[in-house]
Coordinates of C-alpha atoms and ligand atoms in Angstrom, one line a residue:
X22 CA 17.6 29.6 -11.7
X23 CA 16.7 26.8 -14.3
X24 CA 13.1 26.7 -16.3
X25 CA 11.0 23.9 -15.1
X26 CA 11.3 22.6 -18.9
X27 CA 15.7 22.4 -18.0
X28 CA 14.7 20.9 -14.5
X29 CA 12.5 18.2 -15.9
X30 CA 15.2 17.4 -18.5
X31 CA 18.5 17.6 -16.4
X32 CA 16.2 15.3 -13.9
X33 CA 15.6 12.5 -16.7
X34 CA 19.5 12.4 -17.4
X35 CA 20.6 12.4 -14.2
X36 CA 18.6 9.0 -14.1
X37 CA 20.1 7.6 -17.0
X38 CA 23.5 8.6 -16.6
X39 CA 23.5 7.6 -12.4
X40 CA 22.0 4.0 -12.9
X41 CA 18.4 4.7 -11.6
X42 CA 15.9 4.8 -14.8
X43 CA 16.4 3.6 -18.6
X44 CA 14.2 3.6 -21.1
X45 CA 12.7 0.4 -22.1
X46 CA 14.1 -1.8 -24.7
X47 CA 17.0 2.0 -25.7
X48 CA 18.5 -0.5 -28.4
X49 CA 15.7 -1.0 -30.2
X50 CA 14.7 2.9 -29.9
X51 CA 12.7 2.2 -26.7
X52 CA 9.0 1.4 -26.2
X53 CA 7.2 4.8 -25.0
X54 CA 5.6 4.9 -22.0
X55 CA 7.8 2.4 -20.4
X56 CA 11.1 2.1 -18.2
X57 CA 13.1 0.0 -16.7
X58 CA 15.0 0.9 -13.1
X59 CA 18.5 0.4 -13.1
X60 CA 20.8 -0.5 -10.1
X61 CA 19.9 2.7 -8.0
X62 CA 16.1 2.7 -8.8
X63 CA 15.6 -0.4 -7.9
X64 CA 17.2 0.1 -4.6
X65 CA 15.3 3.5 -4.0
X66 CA 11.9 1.9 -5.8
X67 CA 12.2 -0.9 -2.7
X68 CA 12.7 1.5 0.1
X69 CA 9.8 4.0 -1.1
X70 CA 7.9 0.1 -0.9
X71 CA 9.4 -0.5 2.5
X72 CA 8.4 2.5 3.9
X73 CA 5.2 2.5 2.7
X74 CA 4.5 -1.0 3.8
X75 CA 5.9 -0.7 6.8
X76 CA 3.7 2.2 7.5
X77 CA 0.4 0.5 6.5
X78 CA 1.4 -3.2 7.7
X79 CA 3.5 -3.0 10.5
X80 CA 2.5 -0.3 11.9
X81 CA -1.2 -1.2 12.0
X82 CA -2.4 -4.3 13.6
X83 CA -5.8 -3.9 11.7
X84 CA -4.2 -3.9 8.3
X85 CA -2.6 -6.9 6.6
X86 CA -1.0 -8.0 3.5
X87 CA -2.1 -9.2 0.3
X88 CA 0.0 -10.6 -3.0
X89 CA -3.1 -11.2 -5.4
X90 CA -2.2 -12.0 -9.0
X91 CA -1.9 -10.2 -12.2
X92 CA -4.6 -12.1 -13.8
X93 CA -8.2 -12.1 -12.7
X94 CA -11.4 -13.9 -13.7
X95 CA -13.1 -11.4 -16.7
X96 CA -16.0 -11.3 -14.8
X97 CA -14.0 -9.3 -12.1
X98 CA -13.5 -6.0 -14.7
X99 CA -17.4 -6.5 -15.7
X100 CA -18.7 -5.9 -12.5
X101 CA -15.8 -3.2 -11.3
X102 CA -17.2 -1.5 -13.8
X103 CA -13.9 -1.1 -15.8
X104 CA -15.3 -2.9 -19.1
X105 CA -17.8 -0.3 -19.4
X106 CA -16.9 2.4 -18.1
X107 CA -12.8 2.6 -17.6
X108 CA -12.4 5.1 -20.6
X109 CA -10.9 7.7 -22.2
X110 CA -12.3 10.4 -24.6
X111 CA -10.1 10.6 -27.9
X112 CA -10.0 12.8 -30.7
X113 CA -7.5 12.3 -33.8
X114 CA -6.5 15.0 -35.9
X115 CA -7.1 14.0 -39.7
X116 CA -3.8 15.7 -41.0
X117 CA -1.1 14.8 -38.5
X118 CA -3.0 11.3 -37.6
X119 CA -1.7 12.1 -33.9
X120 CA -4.6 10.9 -31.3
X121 CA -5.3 13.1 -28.2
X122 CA -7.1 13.2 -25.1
X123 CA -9.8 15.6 -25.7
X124 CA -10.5 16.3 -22.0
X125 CA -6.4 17.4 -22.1
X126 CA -6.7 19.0 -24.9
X127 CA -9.8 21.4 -23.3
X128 CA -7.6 21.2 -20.6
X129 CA -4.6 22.5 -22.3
X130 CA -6.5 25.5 -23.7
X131 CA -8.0 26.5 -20.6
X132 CA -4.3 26.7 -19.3
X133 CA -3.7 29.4 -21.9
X134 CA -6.9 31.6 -20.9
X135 CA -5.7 31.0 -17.3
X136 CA -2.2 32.3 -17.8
X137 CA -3.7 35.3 -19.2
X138 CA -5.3 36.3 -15.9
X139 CA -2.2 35.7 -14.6
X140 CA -0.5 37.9 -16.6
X141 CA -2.7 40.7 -15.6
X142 CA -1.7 40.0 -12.0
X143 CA 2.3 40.0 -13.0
X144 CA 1.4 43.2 -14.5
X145 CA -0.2 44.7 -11.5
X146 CA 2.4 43.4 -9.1
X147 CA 5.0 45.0 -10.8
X148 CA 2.6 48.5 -11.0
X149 CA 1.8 48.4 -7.5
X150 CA 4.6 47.2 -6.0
X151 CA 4.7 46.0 -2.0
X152 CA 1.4 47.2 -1.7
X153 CA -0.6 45.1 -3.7
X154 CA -3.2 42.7 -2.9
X155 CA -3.4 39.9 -5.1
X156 CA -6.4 38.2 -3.8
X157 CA -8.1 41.3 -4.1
X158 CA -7.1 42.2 -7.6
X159 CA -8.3 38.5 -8.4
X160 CA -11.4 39.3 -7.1
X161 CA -12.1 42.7 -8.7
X162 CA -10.1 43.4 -11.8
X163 CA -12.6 43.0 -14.4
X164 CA -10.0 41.7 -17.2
X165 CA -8.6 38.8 -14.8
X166 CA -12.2 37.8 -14.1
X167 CA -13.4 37.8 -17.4
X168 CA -10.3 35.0 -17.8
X169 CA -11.3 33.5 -14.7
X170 CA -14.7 32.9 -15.3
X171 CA -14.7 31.5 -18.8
X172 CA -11.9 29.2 -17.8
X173 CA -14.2 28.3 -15.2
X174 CA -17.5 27.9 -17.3
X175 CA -15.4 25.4 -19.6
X176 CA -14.2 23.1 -17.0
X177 CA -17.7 23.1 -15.7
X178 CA -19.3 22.3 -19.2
X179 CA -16.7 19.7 -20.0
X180 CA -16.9 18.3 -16.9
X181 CA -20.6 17.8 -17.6
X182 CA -19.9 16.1 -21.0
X183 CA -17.4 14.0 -19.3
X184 CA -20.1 12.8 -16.8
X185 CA -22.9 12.6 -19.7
X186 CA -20.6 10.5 -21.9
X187 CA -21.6 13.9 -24.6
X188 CA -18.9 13.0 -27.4
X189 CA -20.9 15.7 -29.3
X190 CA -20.3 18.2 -26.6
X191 CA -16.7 17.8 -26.2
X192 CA -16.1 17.9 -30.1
X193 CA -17.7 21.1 -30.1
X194 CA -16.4 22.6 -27.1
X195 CA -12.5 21.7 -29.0
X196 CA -14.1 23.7 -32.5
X197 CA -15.1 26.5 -30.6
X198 CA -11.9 27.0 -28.3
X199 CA -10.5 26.3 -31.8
X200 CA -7.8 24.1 -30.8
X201 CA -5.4 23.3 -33.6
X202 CA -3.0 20.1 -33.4
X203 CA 0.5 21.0 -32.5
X204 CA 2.1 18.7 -35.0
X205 CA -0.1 19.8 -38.1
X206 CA -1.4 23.0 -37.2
X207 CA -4.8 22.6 -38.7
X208 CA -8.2 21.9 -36.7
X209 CA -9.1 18.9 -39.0
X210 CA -10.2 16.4 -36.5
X211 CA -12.2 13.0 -36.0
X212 CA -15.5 12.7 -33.8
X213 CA -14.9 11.8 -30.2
X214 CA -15.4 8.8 -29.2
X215 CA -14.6 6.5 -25.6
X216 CA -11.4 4.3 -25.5
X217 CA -11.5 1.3 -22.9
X218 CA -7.9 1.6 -21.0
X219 CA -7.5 -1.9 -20.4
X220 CA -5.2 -4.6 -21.9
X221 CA -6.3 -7.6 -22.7
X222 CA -4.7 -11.0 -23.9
X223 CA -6.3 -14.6 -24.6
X224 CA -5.8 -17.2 -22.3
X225 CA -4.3 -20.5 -24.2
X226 CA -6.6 -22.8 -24.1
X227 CA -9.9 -20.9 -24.8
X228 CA -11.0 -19.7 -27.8
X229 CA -12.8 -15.6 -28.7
X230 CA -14.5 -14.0 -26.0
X231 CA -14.6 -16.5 -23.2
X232 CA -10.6 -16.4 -23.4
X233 CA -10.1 -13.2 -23.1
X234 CA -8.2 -11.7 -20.0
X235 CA -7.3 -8.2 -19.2
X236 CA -4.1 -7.0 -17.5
X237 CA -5.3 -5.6 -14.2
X238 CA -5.9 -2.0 -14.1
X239 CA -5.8 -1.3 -10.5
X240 CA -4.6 -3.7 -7.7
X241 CA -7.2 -2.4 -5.5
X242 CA -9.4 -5.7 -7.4
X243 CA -7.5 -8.1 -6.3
X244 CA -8.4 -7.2 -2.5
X245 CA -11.8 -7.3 -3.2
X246 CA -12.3 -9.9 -4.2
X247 CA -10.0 -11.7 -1.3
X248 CA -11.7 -9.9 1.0
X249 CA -13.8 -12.5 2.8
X250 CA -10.9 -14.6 2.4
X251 CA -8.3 -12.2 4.3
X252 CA -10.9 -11.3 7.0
X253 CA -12.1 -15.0 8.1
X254 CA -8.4 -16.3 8.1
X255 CA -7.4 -13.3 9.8
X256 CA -10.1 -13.0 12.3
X257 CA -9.9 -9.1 11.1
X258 CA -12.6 -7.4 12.9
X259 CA -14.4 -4.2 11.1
X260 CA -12.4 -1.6 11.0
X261 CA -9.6 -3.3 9.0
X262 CA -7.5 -3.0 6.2
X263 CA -5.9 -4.8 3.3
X264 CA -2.3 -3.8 1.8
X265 CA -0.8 -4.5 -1.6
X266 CA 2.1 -3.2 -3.8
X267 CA 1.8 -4.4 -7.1
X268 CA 1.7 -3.8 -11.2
X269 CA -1.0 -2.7 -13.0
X270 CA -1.5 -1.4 -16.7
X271 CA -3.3 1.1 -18.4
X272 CA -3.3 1.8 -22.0
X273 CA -2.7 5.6 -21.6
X274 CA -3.5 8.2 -25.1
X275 CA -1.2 10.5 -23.3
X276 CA 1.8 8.9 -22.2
X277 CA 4.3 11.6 -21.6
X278 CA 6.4 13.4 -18.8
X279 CA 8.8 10.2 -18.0
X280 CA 7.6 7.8 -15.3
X281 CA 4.4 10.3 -14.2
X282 CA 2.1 8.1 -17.0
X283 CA 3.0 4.7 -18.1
X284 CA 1.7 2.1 -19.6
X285 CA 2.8 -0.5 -17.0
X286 CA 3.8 0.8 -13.4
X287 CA 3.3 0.0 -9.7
X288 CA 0.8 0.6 -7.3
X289 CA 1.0 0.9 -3.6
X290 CA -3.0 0.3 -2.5
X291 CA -4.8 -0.1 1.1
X292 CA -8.2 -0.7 0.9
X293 CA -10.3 -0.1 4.3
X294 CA -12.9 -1.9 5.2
X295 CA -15.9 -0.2 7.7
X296 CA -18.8 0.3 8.8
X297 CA -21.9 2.2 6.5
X298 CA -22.1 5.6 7.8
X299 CA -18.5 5.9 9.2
X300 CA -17.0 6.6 6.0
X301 CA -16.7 10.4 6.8
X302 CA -14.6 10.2 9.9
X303 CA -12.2 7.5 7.7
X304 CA -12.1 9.8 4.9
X305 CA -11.0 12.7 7.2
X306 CA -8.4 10.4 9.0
X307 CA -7.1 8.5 6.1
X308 CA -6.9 12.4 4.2
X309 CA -4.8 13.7 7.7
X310 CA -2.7 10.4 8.2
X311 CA -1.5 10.3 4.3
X312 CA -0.4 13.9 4.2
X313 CA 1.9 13.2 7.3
X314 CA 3.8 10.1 5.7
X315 CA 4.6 12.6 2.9
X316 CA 5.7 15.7 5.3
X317 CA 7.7 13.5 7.5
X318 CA 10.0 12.5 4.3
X319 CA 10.7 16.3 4.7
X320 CA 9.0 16.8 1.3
X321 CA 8.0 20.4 1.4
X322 CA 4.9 21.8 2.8
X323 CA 4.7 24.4 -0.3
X324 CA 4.8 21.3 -2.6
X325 CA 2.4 19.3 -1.6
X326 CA -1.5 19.9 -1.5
X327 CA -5.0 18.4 -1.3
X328 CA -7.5 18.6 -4.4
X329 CA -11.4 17.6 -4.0
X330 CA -12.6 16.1 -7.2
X331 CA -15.6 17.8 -8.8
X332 CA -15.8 14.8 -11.4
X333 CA -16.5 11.9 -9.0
X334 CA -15.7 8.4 -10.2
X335 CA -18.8 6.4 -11.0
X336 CA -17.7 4.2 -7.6
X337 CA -17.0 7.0 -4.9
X338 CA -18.9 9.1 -3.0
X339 CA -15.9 11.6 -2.0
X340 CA -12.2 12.0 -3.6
X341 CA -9.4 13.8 -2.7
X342 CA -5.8 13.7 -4.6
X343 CA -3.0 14.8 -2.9
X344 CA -0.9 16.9 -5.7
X345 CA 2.3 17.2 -5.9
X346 CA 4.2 20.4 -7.7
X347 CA 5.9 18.3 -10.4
X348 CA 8.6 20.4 -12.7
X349 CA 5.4 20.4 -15.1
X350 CA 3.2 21.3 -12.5
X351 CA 0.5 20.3 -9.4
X352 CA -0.5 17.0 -10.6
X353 CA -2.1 13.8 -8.8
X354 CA 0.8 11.9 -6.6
X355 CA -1.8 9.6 -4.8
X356 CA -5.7 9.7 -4.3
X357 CA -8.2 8.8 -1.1
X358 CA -11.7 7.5 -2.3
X359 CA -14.7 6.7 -0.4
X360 CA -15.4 4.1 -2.7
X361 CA -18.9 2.9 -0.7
X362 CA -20.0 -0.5 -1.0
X363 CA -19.6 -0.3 -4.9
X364 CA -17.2 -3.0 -5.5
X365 CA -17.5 -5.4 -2.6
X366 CA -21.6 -5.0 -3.6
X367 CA -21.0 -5.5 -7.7
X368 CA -18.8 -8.6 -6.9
X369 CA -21.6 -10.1 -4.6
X370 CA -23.9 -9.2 -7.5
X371 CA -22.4 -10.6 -10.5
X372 CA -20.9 -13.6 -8.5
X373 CA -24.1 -14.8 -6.8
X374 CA -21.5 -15.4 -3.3
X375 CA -22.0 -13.9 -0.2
X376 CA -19.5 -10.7 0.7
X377 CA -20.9 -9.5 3.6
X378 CA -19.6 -9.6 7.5
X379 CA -20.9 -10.4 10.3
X380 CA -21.0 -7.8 13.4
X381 CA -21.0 -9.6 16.4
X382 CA -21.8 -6.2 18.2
X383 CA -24.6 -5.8 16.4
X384 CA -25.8 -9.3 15.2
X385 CA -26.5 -7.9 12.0
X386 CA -24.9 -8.9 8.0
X387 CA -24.1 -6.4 6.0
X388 CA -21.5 -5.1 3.0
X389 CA -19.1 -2.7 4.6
X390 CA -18.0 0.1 3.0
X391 CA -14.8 1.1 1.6
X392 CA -11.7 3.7 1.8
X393 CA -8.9 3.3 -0.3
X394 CA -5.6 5.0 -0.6
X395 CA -3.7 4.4 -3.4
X396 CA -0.5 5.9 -4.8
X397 CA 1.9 4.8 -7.6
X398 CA 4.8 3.8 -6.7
X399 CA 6.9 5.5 -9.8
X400 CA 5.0 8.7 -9.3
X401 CA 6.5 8.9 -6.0
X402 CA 9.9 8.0 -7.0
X403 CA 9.5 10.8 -9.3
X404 CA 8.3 13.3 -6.6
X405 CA 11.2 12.4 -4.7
X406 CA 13.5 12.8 -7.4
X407 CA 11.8 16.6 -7.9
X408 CA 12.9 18.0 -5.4
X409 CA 16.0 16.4 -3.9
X410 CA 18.0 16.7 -6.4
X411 CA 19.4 20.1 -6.2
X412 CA 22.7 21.6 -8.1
X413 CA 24.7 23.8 -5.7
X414 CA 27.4 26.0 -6.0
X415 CA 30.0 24.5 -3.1
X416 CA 30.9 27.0 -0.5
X417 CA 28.9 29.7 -2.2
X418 CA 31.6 29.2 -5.2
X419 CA 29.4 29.5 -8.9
X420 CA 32.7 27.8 -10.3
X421 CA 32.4 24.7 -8.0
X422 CA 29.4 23.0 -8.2
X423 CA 28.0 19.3 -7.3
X424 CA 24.4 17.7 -7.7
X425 CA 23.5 16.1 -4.6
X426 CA 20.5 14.2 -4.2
X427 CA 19.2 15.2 -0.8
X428 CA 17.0 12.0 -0.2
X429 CA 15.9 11.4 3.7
X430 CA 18.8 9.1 4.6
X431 CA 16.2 6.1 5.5
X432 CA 14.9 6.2 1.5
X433 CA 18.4 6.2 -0.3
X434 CA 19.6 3.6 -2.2
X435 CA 23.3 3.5 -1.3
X436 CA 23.8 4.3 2.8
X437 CA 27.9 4.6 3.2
X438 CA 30.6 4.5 0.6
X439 CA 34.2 3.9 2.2
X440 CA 37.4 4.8 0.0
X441 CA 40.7 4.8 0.8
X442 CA 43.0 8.0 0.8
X443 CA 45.4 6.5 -1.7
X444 CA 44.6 3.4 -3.7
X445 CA 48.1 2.0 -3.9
X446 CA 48.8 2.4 -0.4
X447 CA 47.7 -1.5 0.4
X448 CA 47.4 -0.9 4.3
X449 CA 45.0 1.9 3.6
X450 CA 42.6 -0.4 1.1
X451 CA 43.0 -3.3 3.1
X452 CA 41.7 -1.4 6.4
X453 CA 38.7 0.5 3.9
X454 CA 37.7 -2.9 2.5
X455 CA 37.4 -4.6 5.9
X456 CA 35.0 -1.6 7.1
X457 CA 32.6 -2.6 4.2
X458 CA 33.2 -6.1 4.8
X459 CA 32.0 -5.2 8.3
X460 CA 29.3 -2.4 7.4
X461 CA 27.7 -4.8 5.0
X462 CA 25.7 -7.2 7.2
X463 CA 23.8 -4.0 8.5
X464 CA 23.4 -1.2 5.3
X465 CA 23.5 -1.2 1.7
X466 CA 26.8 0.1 0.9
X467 CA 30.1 0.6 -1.4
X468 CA 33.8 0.9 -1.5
X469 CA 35.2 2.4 -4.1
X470 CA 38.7 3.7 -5.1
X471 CA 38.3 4.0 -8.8
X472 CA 39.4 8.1 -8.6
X473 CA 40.3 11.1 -6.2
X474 CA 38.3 11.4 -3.6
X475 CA 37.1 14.6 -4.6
X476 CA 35.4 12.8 -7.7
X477 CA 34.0 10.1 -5.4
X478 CA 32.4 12.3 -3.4
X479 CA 30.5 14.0 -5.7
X480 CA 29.8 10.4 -7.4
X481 CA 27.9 9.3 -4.2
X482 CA 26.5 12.5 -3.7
X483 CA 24.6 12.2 -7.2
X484 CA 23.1 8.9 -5.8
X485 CA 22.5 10.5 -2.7
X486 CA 24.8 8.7 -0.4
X487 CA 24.3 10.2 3.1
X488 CA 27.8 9.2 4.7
X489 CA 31.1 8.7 2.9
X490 CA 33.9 6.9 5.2
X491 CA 37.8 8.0 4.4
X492 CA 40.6 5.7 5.3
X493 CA 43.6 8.0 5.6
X494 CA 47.1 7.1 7.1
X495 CA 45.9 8.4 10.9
X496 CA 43.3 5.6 10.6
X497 CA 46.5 3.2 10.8
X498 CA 47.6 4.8 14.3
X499 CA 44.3 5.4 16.2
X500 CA 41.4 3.3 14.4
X501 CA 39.7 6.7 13.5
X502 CA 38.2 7.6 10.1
X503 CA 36.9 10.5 9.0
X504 CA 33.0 10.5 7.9
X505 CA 31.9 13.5 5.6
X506 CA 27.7 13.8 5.8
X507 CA 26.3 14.3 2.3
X508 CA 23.9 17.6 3.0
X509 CA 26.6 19.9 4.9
X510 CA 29.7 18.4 3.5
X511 CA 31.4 17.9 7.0
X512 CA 33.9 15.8 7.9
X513 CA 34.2 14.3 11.4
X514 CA 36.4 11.7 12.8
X515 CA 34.9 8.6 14.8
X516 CA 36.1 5.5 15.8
X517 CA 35.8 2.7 13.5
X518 CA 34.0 0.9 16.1
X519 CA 31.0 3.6 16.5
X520 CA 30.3 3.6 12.9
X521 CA 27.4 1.2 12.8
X522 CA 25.4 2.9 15.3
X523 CA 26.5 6.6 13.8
X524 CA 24.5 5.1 10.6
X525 CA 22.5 3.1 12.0
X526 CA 20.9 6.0 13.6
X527 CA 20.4 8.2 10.8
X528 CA 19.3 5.6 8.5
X529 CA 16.6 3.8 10.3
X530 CA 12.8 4.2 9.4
X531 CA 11.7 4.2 12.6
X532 CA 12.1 8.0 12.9
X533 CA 9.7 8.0 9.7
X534 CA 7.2 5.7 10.9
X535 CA 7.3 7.3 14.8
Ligands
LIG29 P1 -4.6 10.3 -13.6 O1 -5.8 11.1 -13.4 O2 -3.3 11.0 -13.4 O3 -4.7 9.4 -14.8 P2 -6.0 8.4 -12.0 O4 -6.9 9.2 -11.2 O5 -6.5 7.6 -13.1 O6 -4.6 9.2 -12.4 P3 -6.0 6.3 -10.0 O7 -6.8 5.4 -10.8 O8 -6.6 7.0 -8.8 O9 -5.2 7.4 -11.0 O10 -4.7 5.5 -9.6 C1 -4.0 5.7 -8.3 C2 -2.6 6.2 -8.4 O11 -1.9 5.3 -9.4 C3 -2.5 7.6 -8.9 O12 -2.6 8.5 -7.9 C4 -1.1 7.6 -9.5 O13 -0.1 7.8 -8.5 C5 -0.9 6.1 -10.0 N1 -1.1 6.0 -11.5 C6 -2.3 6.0 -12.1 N2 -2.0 5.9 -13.5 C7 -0.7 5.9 -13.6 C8 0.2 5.8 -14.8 N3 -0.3 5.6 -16.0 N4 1.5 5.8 -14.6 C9 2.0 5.9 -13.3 N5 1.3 6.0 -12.2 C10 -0.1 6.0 -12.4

């Protein structure tokens, strides 16, 4: 089987060379940290949108829409708290002059001590055979918790650092892991010291400070600050939420690992508006309800799992990210914060306007509290991409194999392709192009007849086409054609006249959303 480190890289060709994901500005040696979608992406980007919408929106009669702009009054990122305290802890290394994250660096390290514990538990395995226990050997083997424990007793004290703003403390934690840098080798590096994530830009007409305007960071702003807006003109009644898909922009040290951290990338964020006190029973729900719109993509249980923060943001009072297993490992897909009355509160403050609602059950005023999900949009374009595209040997045949991108038919970006059996037969290309001329008003869709149809199968397979439609000469006598299902390859033949509902049905998102 491949190395994750293969998987991650045949995964970023496979976008290039199929039309879904470019670098930015290739000619010019491409910017880092950002990408442009290409003809495929763009299709899949707006279905992963659509479905996630349709979700929230549609399916909700308490939630509703927003389309806030990119720009926002500075005042806005004062009292969010992201001019103070939206920040990253850097370290450069004098010799190399590369700059790092120095909580990924710790980070980093402590993924080395951890691997050694798990070494000892290979080792074991392999000594004990089908009897061993490895929760137990965790639990008592005194080398694996000597690992355990210090890798442990790190994370703790840089997570206290983190929380203390302690430069000091995470500068000596990196000298006494003694962490070299792994262009220059040598452990010659700067203090620490906090770098604010935003971008900012001047507006035209006002000079210095007072012009200054930052690219948004988060959409989730935007609703805030809408939010008596949205509710009045909506007559929304506590409990209910506000949807928004939108850019945002973060100045990240660390930009690496493709689309998982950019500098400019989409967000798909709900925030939920409700009562003080209730937030625990939304928390839970919100926690259950997002799990199940991953699962029912058939994204598999194994791959996906929750993680509790034990660094809470300065705004929440619980966190939970829902990880996915990435080729580079469990990272954070989407988080859920119970984010209080911090925002709606700070924006009252620093505003002097009113953001409270009134409760006509109760007759009372008051600032409800928050619950926002929020996942990017290119981090789950990515997930997707991790684990439906699969090589496989045809038939069991190692000699004959195709990559087939095994997206749920509702998601992918191309839903039929209809070729002909022979291009130069004209009867057979004039009945295939009036089936897409026909198929067209309903489903995104090709024809194509630019090679065998061997190689056109596997073409749409790599852009995860779930139904290919052949026009062959039997077509001509009894209106029949045959249609060859992407996942198990069979052919079967149906009237041309049943072909909209056969996709139709396989391709709708109500089976998602139900
Ligand atoms: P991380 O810890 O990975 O930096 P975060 O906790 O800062 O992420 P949030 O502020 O909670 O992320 O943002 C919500 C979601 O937006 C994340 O779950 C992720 O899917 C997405 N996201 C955040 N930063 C980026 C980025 N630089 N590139 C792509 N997606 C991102």
């Amino acid at each position: 089987m491949a190395q994750p480190a293969d998987q991650f890289k045949k995964l970023i060709a496979h976008c290039k060379e199929n039309g879904f994901i470019y670098q930015s500005s290739e000619i010019y040696d491409g910017l880092s940290a950002a990408y442009d979608y290409g003809p495929y992406g763009v299709l899949l980007k707006n279905n992963i949108k659509q479905y996630w919408w349709k979700s929230m929106v549609q399916m909700h009669e308490n939630i509703v829409g927003l389309d806030s702009a990119i720009f926002m009054h500075p005042k806005t990122w004062k009292a969010s708290g992201h001019v103070d305290a939206f920040n990253d802890p850097l370290i450069d290394n004098k010799d190399s002059k590369k700059r790092y994250r120095a909580d990924v660096l710790i980070e980093g390290a402590v993924d080395k001590i951890l691997a050694k514990a798990d070494k000892e538990v290979k080792k074991a395995r392999k000594r004990f055979g089908d009897s061993f226990d490895e929760k137990m050997f965790r639990e008592t083997n005194e080398r694996v918790l000597k690992y355990t424990n210090r890798g442990k007793a790190i994370i703790d004290r840089m997570n206290a650092a983190l929380k203390a703003e302690d430069m000091a403390d995470l500068k000596a934690i990196i000298e006494e892991l003694e962490i070299a840098c792994e262009v220059s080798g040598s452990k010659n590096w700067t203090e620490v010291r906090q770098f604010n994530l935003m971008f900012s830009t001047q507006l035209g007409n006002v000079a210095g400070e007072e012009g200054k305007l930052y690219l948004r960071p988060e959409t989730a702003q935007g609703i805030f600050v809408n939010f008596l807006n949205v509710q009045k003109t909506t007559r929304q009644k506590l409990p209910f939420g506000i949807a928004q898909i939108g850019k945002a922009f973060r100045n990240e040290i660390v930009a690496r690992q493709f689309i998982f951290r950019m500098r400019e990338f989409e967000q798909m964020e709900m925030q939920f508006f409700i009562k003080p006190g209730t937030q625990q029973k939304w928390f839970a729900y919100w926690k259950e309800a997002r799990m199940k719109w991953h699962l029912a993509l058939g994204t598999p249980e194994a791959k996906l799992r929750y993680h509790d923060h034990d660094n809470l943001a300065h705004y929440a009072d619980a966190a939970v990210d829902i990880e996915f297993q990435f080729p580079f490992g469990f990272k954070e897909l989407e988080g859920i914060h119970s984010r209080t009355d911090f925002d709606l509160g700070a924006h009252q403050e620093l505003s002097g306007k009113k953001l409270q609602y009134f409760d006509p059950e109760t007759k009372e005023s008051y600032v409800p509290y928050v619950l926002e999900t929020s996942i990017g949009c290119d981090r789950m374009f990515l997930a997707l991409m991790s684990h439906c595209l699969q090589e496989e040997a045809v038939g069991g045949d190692e000699n004959n194999k195709r990559d087939v991108l095994k997206l749920h038919p509702a998601l992918a970006p191309v839903k039929f392709c209809v070729v002909p059996l022979k291009r130069n037969e004209p009867k057979l290309v004039e009945t295939a192009k009036n089936i897409f001329k026909q198929l067209k008003f309903s489903f995104s869709g090709q024809y194509d007849d630019t090679g065998s149809i061997g190689k056109l199968y596997r073409r749409q397979d790599a852009i995860g086409t779930p139904f290919c439609i052949t026009v062959d000469f039997e077509t001509l006598d009894n209106n029949t054609v045959t249609v060859r299902e992407r996942d198990s390859m069979e052919q079967e033949r149906v009237d041309i006249d049943g072909l909209e509902k056969l996709i139709g049905e396989r391709v709708d998102m109500k089976g998602l959303l139900a």
